[in-house]
Short mmCIF file of C-alpha atoms and ligand atoms in Angstrom, two decimals:
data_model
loop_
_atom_site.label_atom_id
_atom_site.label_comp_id
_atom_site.label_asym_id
_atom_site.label_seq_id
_atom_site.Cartn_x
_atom_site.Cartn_y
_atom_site.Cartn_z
CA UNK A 25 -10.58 -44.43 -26.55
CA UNK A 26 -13.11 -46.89 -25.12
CA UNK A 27 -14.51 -49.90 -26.61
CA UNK A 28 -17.44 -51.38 -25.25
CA UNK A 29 -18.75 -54.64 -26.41
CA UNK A 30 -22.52 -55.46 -27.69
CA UNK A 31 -23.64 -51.77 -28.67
CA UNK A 32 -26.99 -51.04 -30.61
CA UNK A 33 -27.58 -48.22 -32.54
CA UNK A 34 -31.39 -47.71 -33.06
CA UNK A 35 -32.33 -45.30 -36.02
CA UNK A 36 -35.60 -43.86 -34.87
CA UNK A 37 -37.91 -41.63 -36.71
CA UNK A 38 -40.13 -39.70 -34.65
CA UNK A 39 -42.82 -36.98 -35.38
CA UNK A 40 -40.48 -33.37 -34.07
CA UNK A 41 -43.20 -32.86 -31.51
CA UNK A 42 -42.51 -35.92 -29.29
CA UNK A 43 -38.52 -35.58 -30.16
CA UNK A 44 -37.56 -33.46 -26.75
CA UNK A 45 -39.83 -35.29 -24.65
CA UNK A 46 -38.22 -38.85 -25.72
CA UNK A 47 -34.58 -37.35 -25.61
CA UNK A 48 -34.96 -36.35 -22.25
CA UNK A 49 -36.67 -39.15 -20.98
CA UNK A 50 -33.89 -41.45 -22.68
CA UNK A 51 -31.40 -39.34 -21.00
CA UNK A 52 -32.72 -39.61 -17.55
CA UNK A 53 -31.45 -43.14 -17.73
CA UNK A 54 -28.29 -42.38 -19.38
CA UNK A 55 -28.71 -43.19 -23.02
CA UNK A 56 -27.44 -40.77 -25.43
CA UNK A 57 -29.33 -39.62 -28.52
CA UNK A 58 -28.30 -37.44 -31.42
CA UNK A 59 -30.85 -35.43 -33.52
CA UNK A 60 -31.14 -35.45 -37.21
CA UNK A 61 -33.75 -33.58 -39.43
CA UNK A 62 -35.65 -35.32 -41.47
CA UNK A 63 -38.80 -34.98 -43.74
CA UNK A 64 -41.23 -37.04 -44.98
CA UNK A 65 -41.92 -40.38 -45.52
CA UNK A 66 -42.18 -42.98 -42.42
CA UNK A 67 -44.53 -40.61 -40.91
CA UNK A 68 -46.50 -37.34 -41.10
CA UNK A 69 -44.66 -34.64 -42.16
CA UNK A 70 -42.26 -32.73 -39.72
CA UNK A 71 -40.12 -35.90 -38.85
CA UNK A 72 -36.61 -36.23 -36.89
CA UNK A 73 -34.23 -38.85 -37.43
CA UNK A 74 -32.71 -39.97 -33.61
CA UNK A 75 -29.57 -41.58 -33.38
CA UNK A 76 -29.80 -43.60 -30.28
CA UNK A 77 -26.66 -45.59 -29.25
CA UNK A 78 -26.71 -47.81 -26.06
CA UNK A 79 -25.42 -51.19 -24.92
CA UNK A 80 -27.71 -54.23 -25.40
CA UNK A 81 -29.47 -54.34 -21.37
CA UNK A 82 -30.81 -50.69 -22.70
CA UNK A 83 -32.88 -51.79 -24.90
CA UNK A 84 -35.52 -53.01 -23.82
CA UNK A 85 -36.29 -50.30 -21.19
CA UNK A 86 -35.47 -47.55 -24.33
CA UNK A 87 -38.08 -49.31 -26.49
CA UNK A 88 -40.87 -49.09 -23.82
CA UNK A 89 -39.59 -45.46 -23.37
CA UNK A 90 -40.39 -44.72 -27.17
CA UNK A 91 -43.65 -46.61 -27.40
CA UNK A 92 -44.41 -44.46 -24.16
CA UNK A 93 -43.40 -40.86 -25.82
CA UNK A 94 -44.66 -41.71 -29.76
CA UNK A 95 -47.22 -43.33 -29.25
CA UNK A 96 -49.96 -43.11 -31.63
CA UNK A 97 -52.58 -41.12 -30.69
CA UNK A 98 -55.88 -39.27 -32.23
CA UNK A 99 -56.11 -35.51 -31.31
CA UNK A 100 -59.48 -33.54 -32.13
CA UNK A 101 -58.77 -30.69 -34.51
CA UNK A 102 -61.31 -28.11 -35.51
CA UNK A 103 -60.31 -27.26 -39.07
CA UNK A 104 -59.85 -23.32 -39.21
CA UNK A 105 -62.19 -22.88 -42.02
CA UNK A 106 -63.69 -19.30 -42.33
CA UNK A 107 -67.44 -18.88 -41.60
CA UNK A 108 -68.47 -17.69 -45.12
CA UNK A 109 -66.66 -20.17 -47.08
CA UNK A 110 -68.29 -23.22 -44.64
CA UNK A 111 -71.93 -22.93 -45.03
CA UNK A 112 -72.50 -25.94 -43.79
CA UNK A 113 -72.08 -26.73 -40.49
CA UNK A 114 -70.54 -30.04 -40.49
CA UNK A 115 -67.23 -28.80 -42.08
CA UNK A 116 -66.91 -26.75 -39.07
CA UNK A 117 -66.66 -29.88 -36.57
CA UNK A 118 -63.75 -30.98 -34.87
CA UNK A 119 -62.18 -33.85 -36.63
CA UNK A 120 -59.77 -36.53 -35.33
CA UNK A 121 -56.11 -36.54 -36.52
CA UNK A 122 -53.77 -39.07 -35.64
CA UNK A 123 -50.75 -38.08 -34.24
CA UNK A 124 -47.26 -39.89 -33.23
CA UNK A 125 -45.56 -42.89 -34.40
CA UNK A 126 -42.18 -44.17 -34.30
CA UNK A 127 -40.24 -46.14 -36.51
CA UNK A 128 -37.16 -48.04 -34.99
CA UNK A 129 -34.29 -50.27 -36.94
CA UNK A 130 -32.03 -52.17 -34.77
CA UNK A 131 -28.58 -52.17 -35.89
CA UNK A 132 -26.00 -54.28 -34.15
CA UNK A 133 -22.68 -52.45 -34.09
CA UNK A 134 -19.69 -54.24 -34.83
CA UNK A 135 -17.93 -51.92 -32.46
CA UNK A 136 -18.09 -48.92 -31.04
CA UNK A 137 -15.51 -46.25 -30.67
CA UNK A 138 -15.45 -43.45 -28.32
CA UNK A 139 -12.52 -40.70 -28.71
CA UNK B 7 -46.09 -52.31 -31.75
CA UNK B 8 -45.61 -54.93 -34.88
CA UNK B 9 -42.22 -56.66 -35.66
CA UNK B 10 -41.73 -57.62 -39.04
CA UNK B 11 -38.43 -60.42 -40.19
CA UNK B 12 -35.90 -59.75 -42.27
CA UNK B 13 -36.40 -56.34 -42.42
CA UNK B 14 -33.74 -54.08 -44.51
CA UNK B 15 -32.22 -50.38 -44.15
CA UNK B 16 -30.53 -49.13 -46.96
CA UNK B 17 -29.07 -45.99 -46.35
CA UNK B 18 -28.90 -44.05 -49.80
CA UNK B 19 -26.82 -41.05 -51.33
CA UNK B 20 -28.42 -39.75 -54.29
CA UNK B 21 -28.23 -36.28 -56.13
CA UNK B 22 -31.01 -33.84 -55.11
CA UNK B 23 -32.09 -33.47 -58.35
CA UNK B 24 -32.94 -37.36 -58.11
CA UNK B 25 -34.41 -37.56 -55.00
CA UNK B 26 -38.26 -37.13 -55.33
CA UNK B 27 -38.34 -38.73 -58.50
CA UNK B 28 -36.86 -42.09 -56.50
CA UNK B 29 -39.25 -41.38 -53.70
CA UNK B 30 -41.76 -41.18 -55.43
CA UNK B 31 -41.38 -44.39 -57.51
CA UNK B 32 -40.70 -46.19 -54.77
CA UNK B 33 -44.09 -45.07 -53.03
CA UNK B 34 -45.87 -46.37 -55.58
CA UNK B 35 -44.32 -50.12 -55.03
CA UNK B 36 -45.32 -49.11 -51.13
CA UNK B 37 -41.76 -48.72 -50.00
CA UNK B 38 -40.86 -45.81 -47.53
CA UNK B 39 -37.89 -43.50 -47.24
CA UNK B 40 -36.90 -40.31 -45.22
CA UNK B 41 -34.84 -37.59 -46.47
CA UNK B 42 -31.87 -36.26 -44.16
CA UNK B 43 -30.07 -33.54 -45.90
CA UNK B 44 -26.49 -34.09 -46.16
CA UNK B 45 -23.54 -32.19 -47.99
CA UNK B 46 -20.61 -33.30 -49.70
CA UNK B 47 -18.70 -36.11 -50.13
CA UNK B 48 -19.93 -39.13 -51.93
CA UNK B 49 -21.43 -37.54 -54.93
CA UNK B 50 -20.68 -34.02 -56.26
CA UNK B 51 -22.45 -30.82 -54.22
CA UNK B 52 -25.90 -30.69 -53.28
CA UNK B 53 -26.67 -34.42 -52.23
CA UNK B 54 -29.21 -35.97 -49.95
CA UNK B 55 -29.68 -39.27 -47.43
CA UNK B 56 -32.47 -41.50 -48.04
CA UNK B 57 -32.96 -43.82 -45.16
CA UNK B 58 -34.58 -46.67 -47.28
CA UNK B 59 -36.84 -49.65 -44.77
CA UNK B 60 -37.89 -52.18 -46.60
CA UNK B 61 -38.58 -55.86 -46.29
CA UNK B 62 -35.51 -58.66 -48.06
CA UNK B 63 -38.42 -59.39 -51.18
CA UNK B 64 -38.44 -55.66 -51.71
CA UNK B 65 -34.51 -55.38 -51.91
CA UNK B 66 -34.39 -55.95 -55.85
CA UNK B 67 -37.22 -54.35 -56.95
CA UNK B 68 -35.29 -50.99 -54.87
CA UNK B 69 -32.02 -51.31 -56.45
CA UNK B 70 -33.53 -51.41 -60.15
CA UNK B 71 -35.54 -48.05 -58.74
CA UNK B 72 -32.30 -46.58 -57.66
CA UNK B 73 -30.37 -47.81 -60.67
CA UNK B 74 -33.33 -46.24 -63.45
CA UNK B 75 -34.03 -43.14 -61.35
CA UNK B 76 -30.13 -42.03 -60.13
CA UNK B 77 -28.20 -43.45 -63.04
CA UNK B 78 -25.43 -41.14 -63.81
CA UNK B 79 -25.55 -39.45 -67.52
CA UNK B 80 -24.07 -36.77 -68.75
CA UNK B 81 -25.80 -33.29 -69.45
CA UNK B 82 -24.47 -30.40 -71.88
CA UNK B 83 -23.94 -26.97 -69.82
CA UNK B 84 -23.32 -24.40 -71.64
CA UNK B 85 -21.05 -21.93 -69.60
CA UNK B 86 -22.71 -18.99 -68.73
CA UNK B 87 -19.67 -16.98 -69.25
CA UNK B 88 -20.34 -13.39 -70.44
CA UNK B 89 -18.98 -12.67 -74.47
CA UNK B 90 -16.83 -9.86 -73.19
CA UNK B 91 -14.96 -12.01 -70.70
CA UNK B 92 -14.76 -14.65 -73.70
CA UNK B 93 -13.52 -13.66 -76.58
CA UNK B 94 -12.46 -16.73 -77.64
CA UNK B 95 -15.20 -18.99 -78.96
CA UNK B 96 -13.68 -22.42 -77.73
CA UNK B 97 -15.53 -21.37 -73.92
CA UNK B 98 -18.52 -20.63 -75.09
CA UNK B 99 -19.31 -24.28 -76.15
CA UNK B 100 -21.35 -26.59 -74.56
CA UNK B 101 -19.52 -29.10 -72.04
CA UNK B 102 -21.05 -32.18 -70.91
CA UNK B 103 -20.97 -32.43 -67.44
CA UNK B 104 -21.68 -36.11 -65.78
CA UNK B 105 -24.98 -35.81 -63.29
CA UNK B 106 -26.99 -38.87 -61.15
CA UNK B 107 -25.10 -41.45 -59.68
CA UNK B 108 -25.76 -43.03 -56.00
CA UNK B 109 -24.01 -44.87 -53.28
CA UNK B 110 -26.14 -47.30 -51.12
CA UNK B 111 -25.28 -49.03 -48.36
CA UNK B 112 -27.94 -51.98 -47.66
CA UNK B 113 -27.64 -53.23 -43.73
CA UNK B 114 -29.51 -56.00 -41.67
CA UNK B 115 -31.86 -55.01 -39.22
CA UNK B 116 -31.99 -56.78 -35.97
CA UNK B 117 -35.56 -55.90 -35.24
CA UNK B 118 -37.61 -53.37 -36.67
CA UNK B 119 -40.33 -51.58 -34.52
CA UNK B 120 -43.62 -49.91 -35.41
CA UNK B 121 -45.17 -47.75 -32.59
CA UNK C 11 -22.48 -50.76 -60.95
CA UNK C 12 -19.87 -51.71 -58.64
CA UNK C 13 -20.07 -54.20 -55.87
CA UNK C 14 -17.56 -54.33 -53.40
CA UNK C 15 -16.89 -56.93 -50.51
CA UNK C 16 -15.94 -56.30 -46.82
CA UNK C 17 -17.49 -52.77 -46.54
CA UNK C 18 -18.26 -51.23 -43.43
CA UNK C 19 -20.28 -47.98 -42.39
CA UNK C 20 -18.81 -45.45 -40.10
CA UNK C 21 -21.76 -43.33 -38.33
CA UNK C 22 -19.71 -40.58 -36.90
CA UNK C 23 -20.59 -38.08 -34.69
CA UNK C 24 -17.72 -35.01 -33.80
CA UNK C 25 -18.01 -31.04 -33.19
CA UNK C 26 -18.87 -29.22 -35.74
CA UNK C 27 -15.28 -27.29 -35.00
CA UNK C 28 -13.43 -30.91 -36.15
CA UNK C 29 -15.39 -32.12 -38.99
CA UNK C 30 -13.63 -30.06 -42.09
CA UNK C 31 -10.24 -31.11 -40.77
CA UNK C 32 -11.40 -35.06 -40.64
CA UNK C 33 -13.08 -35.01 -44.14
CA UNK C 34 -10.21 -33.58 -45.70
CA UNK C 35 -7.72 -35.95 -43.80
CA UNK C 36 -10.53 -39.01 -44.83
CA UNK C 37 -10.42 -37.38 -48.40
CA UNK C 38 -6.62 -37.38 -49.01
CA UNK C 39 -6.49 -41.29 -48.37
CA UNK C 40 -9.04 -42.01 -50.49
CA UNK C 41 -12.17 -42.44 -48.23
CA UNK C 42 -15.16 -40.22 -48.75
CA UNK C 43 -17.38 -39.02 -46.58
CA UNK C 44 -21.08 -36.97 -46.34
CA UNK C 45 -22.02 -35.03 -43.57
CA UNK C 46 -25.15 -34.65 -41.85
CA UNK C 47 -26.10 -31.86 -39.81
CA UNK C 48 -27.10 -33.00 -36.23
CA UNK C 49 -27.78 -31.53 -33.11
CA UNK C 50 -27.35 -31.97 -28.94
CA UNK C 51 -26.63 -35.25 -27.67
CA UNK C 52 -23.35 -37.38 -27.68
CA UNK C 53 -21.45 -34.43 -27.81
CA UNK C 54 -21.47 -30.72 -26.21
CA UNK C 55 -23.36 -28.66 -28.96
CA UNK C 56 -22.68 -27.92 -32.46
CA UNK C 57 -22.39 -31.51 -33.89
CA UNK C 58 -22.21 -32.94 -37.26
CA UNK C 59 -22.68 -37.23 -38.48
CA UNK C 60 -20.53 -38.00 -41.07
CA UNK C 61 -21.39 -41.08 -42.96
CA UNK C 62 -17.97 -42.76 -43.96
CA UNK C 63 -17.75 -45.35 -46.13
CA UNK C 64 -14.90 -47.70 -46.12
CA UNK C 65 -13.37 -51.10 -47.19
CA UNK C 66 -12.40 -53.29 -44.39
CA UNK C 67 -8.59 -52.75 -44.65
CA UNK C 68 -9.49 -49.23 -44.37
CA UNK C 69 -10.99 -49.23 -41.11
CA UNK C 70 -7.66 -48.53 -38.82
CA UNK C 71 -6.24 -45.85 -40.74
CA UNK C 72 -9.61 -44.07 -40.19
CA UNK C 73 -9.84 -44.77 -37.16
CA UNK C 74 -6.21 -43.13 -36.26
CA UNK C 75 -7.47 -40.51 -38.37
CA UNK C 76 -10.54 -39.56 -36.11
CA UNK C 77 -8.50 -40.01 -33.10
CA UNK C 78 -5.87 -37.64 -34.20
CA UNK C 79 -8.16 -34.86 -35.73
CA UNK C 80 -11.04 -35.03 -33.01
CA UNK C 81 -9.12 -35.78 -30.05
CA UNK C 82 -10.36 -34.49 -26.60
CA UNK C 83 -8.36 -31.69 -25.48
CA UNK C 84 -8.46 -28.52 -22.84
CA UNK C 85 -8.43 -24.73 -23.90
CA UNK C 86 -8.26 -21.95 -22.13
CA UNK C 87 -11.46 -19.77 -22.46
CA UNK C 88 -11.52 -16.32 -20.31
CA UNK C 89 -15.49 -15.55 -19.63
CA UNK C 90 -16.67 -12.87 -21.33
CA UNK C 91 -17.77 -10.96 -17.90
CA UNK C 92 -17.99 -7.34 -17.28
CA UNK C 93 -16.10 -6.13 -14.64
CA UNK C 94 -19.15 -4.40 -12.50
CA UNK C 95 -19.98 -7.77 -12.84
CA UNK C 96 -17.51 -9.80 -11.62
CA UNK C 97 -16.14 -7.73 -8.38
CA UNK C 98 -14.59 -11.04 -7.36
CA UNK C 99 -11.03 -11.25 -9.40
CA UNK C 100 -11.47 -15.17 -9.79
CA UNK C 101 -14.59 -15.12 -11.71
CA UNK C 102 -12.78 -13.26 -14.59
CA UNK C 103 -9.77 -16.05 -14.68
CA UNK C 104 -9.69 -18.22 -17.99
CA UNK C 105 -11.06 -21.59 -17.21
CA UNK C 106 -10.58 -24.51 -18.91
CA UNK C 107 -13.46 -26.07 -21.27
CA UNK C 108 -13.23 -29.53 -23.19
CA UNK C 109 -13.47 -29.31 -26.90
CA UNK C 110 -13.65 -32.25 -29.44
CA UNK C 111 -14.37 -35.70 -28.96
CA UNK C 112 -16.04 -38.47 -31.22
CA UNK C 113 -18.38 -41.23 -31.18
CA UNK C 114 -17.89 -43.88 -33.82
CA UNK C 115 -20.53 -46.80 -34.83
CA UNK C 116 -18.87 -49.50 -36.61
CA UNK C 117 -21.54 -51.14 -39.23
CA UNK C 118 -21.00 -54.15 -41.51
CA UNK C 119 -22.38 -53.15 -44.57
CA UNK C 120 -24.66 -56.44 -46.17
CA UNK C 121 -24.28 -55.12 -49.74
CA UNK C 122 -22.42 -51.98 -51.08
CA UNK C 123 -23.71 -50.28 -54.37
CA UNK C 124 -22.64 -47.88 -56.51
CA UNK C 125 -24.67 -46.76 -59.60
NI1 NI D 210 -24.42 -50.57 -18.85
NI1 NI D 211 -43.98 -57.77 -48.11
NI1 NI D 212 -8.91 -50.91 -51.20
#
């Protein structure tokens, strides 16, 4: 059993898309996540909760990770609309979606336990 | 990226029978929550995890939402217990069984991030 | 509703293969518990996060609990390889993998409710 002293837990939401880019890029300098599913709410549908637990000098360098990964971004979508049911050409266009987003809460951990 | 004080996260066990009525209401006083699905435990079968943010002025306002929307009250079930396999009358009577209830448990957020 | 002072929040995270064992153990002195089903992460796969609730006074008893019921311990697996396979004897020798193992955040609970 270790204790170590001055552990965050961050409970993240993320949009699933930018969930296994994040994860890895967390664990690449060694900070452990744990994946939750999750729907609705905080962001767009198709969400996933992230358990993120690392010592205090983490977090700055996982925060800039997470605004790097989720950021919020516009994509252009052309909505799939059949031919015959979109007479008019502008329905046809490509439109802008946002997509990303992160929502983090901080949590200071009294004290973390590892078995 | 936008930091907001005194930020709350309530993390809330309600029945899932409750859950998108509470959601819902809470919307509509511009309070977000994400569902986790959970088993088990707390409340009888077939629960769910609301992960509640919301800023300290909002806290009140929440609980009364969680109190009106997950109180527990009973229900009358009547058994669906075949007349053969019954014969006497006593088990074919309605029983009230108790429904609702919730458990939350309200924590302080260090710092709360917006990407 | 029921207030209740000193309350803290266990986030656990063990294997899958542990988690009945520990919620019944939890159960039979009186703490509850709800699971969440997780994935990858702070453990080898197949995880579940149990949200346990306790009162302060609690808190080693559970603790003792999780050590004893998750503990990290060898077994023996022999790899599943056919013999055209494996010409080399060694490669069909049981080898030792790790199994359990638990990660516990330790949260002070601002405010417990129950409705
Ligand atoms: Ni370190
Ligand atoms: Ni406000
Ligand atoms: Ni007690």
């Amino acid at each position: 059993m270790v204790y170590l002293a001055y552990v965050k837990l961050l409970i993240t939401i993320v949009q699933d898309a930018d969930a296994p880019g994040l994860i890895k890029a967390l664990g690449e300098i060694g900070i452990q996540s744990t994946k939750l599913s999750s729907t609705g709410g905080f962001l767009r549908e198709g969400n996933t909760t992230l358990l993120i637990g690392l010592e205090e000098h983490q977090l700055e360098a996982a925060k800039e990770l997470i605004r790097e990964k989720c950021r919020t971004r516009t994509r252009l979508i052309t909505p799939g609309v059949p031919l015959a049911e979109a007479p008019d050409p502008f329905l046809a266009q490509p439109v802008e979606v946002k997509v990303g987003g992160a929502v983090v809460f901080v949590l200071t951990v009294d004290e973390f336990v590892k078995v």
